[in-house]
PDB file of C-alpha atoms and ligand atoms in Angstrom:
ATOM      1  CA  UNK A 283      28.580   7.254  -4.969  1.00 71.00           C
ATOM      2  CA  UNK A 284      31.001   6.540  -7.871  1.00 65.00           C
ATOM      3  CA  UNK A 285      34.194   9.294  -7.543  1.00 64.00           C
ATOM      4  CA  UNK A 286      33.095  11.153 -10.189  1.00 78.00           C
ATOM      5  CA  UNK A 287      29.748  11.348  -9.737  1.00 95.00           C
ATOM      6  CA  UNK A 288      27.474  11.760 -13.056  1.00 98.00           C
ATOM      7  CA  UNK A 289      24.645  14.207 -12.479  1.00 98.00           C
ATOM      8  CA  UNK A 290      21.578  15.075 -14.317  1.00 98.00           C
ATOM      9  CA  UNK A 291      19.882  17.797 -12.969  1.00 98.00           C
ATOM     10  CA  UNK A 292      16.162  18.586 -13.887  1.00 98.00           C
ATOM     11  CA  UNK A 293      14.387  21.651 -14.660  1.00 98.00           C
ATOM     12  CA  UNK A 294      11.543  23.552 -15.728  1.00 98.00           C
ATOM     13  CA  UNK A 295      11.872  26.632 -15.691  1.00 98.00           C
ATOM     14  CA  UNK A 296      14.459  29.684 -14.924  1.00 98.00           C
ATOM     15  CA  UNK A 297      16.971  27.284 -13.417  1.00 98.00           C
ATOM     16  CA  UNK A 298      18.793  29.791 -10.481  1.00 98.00           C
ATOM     17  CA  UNK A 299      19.379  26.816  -8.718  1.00 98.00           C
ATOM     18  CA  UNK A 300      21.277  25.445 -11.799  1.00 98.00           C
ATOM     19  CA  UNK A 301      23.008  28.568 -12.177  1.00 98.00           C
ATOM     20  CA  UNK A 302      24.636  28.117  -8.510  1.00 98.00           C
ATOM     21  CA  UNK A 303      25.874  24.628  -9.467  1.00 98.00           C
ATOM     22  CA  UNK A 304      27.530  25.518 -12.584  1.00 98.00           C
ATOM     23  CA  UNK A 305      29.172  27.994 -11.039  1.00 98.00           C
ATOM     24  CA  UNK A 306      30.263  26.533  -8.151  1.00 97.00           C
ATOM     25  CA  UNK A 307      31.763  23.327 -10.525  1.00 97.00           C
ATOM     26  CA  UNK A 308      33.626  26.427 -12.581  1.00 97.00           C
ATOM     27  CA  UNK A 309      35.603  27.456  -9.013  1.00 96.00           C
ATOM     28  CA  UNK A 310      36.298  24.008  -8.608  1.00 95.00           C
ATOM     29  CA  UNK A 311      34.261  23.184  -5.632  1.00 95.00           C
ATOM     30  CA  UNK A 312      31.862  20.759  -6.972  1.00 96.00           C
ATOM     31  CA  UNK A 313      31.808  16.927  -6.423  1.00 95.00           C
ATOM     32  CA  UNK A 314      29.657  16.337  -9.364  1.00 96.00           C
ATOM     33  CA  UNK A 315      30.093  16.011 -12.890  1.00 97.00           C
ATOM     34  CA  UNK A 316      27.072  17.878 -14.508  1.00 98.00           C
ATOM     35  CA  UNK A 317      26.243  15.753 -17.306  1.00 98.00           C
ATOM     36  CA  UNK A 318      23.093  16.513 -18.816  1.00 98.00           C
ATOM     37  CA  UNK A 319      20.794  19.023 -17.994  1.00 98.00           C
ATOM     38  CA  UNK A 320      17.120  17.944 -19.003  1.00 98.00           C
ATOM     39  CA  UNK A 321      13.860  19.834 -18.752  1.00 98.00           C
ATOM     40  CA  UNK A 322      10.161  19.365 -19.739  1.00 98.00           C
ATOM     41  CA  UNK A 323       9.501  22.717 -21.421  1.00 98.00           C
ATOM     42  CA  UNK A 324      11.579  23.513 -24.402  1.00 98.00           C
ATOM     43  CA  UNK A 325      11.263  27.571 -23.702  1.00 98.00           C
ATOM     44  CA  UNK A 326      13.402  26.898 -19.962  1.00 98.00           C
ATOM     45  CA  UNK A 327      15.742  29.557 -19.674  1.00 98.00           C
ATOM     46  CA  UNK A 328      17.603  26.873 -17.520  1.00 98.00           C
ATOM     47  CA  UNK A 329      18.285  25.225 -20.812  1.00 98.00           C
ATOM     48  CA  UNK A 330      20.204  28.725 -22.311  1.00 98.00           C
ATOM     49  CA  UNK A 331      21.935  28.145 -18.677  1.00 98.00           C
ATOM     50  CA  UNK A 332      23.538  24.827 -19.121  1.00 98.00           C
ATOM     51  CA  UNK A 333      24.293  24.995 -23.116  1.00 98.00           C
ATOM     52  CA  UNK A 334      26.493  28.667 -22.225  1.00 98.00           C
ATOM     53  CA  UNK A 335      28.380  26.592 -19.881  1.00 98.00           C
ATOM     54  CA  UNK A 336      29.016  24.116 -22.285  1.00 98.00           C
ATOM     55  CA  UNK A 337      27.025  21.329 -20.554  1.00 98.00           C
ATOM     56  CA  UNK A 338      24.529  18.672 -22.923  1.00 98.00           C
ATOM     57  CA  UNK A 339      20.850  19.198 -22.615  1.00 98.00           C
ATOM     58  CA  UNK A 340      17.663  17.307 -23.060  1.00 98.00           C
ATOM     59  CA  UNK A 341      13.887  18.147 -23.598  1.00 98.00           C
ATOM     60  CA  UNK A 342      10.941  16.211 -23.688  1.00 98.00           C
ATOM     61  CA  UNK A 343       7.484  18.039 -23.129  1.00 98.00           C
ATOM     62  CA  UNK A 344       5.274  15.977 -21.370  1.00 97.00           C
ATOM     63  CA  UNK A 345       1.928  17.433 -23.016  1.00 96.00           C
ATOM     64  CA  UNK A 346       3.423  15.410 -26.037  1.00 97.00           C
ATOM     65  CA  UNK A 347       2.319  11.887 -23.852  1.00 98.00           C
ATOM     66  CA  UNK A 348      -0.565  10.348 -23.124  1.00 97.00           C
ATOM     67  CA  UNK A 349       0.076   9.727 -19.266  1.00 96.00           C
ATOM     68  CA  UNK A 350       2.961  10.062 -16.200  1.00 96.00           C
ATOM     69  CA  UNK A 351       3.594   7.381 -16.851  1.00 96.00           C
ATOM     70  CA  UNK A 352       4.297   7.217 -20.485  1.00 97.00           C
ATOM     71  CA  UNK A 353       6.336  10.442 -20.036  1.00 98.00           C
ATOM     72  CA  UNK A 354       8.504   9.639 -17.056  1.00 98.00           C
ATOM     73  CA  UNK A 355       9.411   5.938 -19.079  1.00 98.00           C
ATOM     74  CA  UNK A 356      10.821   8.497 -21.807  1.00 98.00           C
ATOM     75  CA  UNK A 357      12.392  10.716 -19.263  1.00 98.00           C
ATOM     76  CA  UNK A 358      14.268   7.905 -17.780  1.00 98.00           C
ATOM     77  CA  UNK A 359      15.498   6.225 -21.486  1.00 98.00           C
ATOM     78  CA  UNK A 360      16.674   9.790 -22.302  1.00 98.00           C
ATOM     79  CA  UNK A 361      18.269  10.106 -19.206  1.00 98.00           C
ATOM     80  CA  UNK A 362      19.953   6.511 -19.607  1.00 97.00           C
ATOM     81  CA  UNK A 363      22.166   7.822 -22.402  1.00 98.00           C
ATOM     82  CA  UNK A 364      24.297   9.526 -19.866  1.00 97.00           C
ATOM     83  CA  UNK A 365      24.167   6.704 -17.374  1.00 97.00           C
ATOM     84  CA  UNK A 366      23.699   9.097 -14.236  1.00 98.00           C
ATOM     85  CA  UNK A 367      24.511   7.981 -10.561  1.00 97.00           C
ATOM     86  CA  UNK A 368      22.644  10.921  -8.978  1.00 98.00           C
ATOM     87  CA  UNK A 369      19.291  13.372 -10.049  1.00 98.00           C
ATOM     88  CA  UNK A 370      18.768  16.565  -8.852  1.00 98.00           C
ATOM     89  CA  UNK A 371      15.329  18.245  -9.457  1.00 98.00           C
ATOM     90  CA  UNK A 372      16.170  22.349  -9.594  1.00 98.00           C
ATOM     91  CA  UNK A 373      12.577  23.816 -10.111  1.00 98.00           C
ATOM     92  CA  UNK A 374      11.422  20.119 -11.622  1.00 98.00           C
ATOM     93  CA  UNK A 375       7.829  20.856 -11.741  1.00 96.00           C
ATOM     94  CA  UNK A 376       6.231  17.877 -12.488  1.00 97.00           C
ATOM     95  CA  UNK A 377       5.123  14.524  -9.747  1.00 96.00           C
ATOM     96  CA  UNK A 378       7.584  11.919 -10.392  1.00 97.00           C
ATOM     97  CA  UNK A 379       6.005   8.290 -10.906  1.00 97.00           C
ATOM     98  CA  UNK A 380       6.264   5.535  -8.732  1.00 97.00           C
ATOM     99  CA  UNK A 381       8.357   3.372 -10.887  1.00 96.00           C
ATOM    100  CA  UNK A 382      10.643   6.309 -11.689  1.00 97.00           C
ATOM    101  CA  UNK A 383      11.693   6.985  -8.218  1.00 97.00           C
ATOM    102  CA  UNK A 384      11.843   3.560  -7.531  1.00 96.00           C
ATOM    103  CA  UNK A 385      14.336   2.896 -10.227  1.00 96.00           C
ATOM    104  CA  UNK A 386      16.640   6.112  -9.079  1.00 96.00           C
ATOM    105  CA  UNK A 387      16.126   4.850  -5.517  1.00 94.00           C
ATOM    106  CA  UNK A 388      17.821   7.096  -2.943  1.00 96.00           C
ATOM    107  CA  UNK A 389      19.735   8.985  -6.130  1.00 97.00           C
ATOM    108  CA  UNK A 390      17.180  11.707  -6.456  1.00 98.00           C
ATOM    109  CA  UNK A 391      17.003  15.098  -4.576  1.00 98.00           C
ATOM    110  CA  UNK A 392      14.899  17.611  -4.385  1.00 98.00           C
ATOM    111  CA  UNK A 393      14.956  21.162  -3.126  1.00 98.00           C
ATOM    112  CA  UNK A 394      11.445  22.296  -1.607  1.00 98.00           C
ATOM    113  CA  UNK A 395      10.832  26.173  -0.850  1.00 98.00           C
ATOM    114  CA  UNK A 396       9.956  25.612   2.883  1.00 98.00           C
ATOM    115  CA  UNK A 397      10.545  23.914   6.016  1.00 98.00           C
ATOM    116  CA  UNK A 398       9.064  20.461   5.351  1.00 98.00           C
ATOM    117  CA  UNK A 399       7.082  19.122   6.836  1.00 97.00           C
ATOM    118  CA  UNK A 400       5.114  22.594   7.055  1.00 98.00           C
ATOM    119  CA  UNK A 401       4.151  23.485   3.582  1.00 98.00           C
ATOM    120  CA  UNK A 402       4.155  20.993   1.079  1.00 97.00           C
ATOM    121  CA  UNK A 403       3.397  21.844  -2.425  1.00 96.00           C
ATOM    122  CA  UNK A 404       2.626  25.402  -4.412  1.00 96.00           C
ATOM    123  CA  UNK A 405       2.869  29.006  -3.224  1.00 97.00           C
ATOM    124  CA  UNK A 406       4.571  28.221  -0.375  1.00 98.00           C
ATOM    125  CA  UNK A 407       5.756  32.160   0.544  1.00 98.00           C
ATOM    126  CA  UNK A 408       2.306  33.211   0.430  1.00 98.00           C
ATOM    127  CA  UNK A 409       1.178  30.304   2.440  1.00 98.00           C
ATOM    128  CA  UNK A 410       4.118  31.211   4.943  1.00 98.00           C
ATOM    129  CA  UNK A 411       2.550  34.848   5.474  1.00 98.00           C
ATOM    130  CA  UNK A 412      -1.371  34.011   5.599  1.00 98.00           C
ATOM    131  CA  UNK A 413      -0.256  31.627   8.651  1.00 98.00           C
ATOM    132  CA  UNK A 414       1.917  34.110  10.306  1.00 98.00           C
ATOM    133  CA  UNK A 415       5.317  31.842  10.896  1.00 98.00           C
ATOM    134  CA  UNK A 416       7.995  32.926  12.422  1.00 98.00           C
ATOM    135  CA  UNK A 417      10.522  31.068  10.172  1.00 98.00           C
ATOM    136  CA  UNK A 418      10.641  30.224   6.277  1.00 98.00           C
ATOM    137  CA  UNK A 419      13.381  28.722   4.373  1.00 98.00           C
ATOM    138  CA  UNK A 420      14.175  25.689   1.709  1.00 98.00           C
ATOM    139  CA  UNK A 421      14.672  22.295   2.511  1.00 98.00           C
ATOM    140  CA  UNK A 422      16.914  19.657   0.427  1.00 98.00           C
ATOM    141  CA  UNK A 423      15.364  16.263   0.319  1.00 98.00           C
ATOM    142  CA  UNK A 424      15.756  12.334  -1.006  1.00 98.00           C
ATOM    143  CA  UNK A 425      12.844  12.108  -3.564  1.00 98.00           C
ATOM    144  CA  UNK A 426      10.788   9.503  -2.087  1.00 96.00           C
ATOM    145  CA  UNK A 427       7.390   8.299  -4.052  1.00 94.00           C
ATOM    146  CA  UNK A 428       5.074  10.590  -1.448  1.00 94.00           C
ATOM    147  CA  UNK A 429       5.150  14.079  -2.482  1.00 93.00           C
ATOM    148  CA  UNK A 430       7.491  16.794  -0.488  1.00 94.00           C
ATOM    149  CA  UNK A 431       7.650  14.011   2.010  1.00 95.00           C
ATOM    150  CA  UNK A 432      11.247  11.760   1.568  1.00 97.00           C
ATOM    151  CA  UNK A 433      13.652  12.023   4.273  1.00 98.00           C
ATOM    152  CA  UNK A 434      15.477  15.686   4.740  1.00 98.00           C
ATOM    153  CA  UNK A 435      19.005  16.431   4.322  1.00 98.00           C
ATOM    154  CA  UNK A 436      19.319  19.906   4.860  1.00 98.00           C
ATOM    155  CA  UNK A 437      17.692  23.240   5.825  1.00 98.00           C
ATOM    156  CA  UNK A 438      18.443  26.593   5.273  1.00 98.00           C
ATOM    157  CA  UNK A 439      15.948  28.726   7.403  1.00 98.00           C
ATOM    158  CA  UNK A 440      15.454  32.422   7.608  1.00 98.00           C
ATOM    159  CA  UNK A 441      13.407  34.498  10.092  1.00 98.00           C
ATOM    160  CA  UNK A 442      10.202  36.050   8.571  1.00 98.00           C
ATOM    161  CA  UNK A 443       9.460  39.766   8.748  1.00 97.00           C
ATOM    162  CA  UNK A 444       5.751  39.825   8.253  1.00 93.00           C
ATOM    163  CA  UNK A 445       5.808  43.363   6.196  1.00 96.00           C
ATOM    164  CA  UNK A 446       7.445  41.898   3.691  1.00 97.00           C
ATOM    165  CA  UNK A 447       5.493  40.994   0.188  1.00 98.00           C
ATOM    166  CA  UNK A 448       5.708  37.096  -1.049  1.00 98.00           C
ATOM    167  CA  UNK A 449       8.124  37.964  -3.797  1.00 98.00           C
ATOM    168  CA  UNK A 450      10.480  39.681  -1.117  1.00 98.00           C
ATOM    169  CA  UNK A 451      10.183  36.361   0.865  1.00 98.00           C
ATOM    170  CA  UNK A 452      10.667  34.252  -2.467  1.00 98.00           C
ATOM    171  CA  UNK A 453      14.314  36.462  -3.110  1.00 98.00           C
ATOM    172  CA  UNK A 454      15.589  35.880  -0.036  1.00 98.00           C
ATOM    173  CA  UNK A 455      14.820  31.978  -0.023  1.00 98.00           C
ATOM    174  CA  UNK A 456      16.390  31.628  -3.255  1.00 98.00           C
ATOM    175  CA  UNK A 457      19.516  33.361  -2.019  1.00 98.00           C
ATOM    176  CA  UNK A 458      19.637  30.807   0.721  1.00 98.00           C
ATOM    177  CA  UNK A 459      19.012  27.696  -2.005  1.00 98.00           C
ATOM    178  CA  UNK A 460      21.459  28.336  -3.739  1.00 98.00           C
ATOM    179  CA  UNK A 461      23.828  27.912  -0.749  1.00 98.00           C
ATOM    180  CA  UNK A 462      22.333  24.535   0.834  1.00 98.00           C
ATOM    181  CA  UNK A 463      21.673  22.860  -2.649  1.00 98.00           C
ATOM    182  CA  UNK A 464      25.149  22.380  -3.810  1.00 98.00           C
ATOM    183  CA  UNK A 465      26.195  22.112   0.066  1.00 98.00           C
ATOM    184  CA  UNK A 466      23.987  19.147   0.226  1.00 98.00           C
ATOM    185  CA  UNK A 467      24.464  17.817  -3.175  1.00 98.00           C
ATOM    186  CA  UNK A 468      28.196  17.382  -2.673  1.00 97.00           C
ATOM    187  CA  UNK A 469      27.833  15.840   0.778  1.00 98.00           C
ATOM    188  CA  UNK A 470      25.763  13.089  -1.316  1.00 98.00           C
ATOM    189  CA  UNK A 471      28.509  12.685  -4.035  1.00 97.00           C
ATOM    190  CA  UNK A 472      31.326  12.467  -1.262  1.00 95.00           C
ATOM    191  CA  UNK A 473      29.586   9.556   0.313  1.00 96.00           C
ATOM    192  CA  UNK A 474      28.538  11.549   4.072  1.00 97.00           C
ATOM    193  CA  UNK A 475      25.294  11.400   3.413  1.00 98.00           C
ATOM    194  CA  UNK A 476      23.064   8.528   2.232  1.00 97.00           C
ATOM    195  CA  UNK A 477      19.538   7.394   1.884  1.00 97.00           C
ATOM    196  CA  UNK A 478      19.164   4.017   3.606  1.00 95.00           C
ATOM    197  CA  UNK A 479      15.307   2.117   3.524  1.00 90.00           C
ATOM    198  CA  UNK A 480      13.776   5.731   3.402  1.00 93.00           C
ATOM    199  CA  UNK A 481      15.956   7.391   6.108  1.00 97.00           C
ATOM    200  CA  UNK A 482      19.050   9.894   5.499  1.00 98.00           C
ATOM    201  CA  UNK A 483      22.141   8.489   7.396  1.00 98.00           C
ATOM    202  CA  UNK A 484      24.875  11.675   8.169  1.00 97.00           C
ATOM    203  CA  UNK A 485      28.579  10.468   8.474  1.00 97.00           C
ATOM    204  CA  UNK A 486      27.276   6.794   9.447  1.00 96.00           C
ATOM    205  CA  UNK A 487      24.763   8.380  11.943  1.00 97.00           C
ATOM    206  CA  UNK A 488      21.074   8.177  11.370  1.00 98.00           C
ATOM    207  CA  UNK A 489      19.468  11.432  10.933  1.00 97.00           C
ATOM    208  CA  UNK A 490      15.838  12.054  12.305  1.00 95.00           C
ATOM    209  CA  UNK A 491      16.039  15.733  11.507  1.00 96.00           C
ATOM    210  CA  UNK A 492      18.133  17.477   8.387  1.00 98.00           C
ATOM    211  CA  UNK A 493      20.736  19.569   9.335  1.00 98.00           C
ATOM    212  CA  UNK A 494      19.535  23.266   9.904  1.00 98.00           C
ATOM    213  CA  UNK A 495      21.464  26.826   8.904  1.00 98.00           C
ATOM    214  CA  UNK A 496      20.240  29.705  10.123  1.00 98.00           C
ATOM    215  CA  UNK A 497      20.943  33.135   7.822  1.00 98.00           C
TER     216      UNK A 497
HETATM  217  C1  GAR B 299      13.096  26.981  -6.422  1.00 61.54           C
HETATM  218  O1  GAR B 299      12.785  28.001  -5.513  1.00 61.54           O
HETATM  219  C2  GAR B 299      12.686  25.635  -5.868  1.00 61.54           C
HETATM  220  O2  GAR B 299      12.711  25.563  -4.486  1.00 61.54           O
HETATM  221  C3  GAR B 299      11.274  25.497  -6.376  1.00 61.54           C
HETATM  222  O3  GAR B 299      11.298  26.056  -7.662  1.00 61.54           O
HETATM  223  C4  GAR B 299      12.249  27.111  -7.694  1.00 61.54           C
HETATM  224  C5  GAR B 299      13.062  26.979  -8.956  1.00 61.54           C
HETATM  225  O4  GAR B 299      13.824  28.127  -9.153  1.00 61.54           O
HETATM  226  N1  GAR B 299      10.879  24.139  -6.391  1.00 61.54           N
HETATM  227  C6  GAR B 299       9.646  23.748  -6.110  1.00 61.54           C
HETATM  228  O5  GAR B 299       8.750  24.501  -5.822  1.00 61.54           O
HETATM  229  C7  GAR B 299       9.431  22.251  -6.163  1.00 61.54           C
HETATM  230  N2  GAR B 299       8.221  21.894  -5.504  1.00 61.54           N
HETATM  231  P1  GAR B 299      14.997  28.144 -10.229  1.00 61.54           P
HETATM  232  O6  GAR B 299      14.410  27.625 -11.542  1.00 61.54           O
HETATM  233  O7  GAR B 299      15.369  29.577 -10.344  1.00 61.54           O
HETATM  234  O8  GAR B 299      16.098  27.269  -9.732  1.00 61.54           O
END
């Protein structure tokens, strides 16, 4: 990754995730440049986010196109303008194309409300009480063209108490996102961490497993 490393970061909706990395870049301890901040619903509240801290946005609602991939093609010559080296989905709600991720090969990550591989897709706190686990968390990701499935960076894990309601669970996952996100985002900018043929590679070391914090 270039030195100053041009991010767009992706949203849909209230863009807490976001929040965490502009305010991490306003103490100084970001590795990114945040240079556009795009979304596919114009009513985001991660939108107010980025234009109060002064940083360009981008909408394009993708109920306006006939397909994926008609949409993601538009997403990508939007996103061209500001010529970003890395993407980071924050709440991106939408499957990303084949020929999307291909093109932003090993440049896109995404953060996933659960300890992948258990749990892909929605409702994931819910999910994580009906089975009874022990342990919930968030895992940051390279976006590879299977769903909730590229190679893991790292994991932020919590242990589950099983009075607790989903939303409780939801609160305290978030908390830990917004921790490992910009943790993980900035070892990507500085170079430590890569995405080689579908694998993550940590300080020149390949990585099997993502890196784990326990809260
Ligand atoms: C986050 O919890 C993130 O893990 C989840 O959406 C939330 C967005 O919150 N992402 C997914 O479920 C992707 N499959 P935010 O808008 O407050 O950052």
């Amino acid at each position: 990754m270039p030195l100053r490393c041009k991010t767009a970061i992706l949203i849909s909706g209230t863009g807490t995730n976001l929040q965490a990395f502009i305010d991490l870049a306003n103490d100084g301890q970001l590795a990114l440049d945040l240079s556009v901040v795009f979304s596919n619903r114009p009513d985001a509240y991660g939108l107010v986010r980025a234009r109060n801290a002064g940083i360009a946005t981008a909408c394009l609602e993708h109920g306006k196109f006939a397909d994926r991939e008609s949409f993601d093609s538009a997403v990508a010559a939007e996103l061209a303008n500001w010529k970003p080296d890395l993407l980071i989905l924050a709440g991106f709600m939408r499957i990303l194309s084949a020929g999307f991720v291909e093109r932003y090969a090993g440049r896109i990550l995404n953060i996933h409300p659960a300890l992948l591989p258990l749990h892909p897709g929605l409702d994931t706190h819910q999910r994580v009480l009906d089975a009874g686990d022990a342990w919930h968390g968030s895992t940051v990701h390279f976006v590879t063209k299977e769903l909730d499935a590229g190679p893991g960076i790292l994991q932020g894990r919590l242990a589950v108490n099983p009075q607790e309601s989903a939303e409780q669970l939801a609160a305290r996952v978030q908390m830990i996102e917004h921790q490992i996100y910009p943790q993980a985002a900035n070892w990507v900018a500085s170079g430590r961490v890569e995405c080689r043929d579908g694998q993550t590679w940590i300080d020149g070391q390949l990585s099997a497993e993502p890196v784990v914090k326990t809260f």
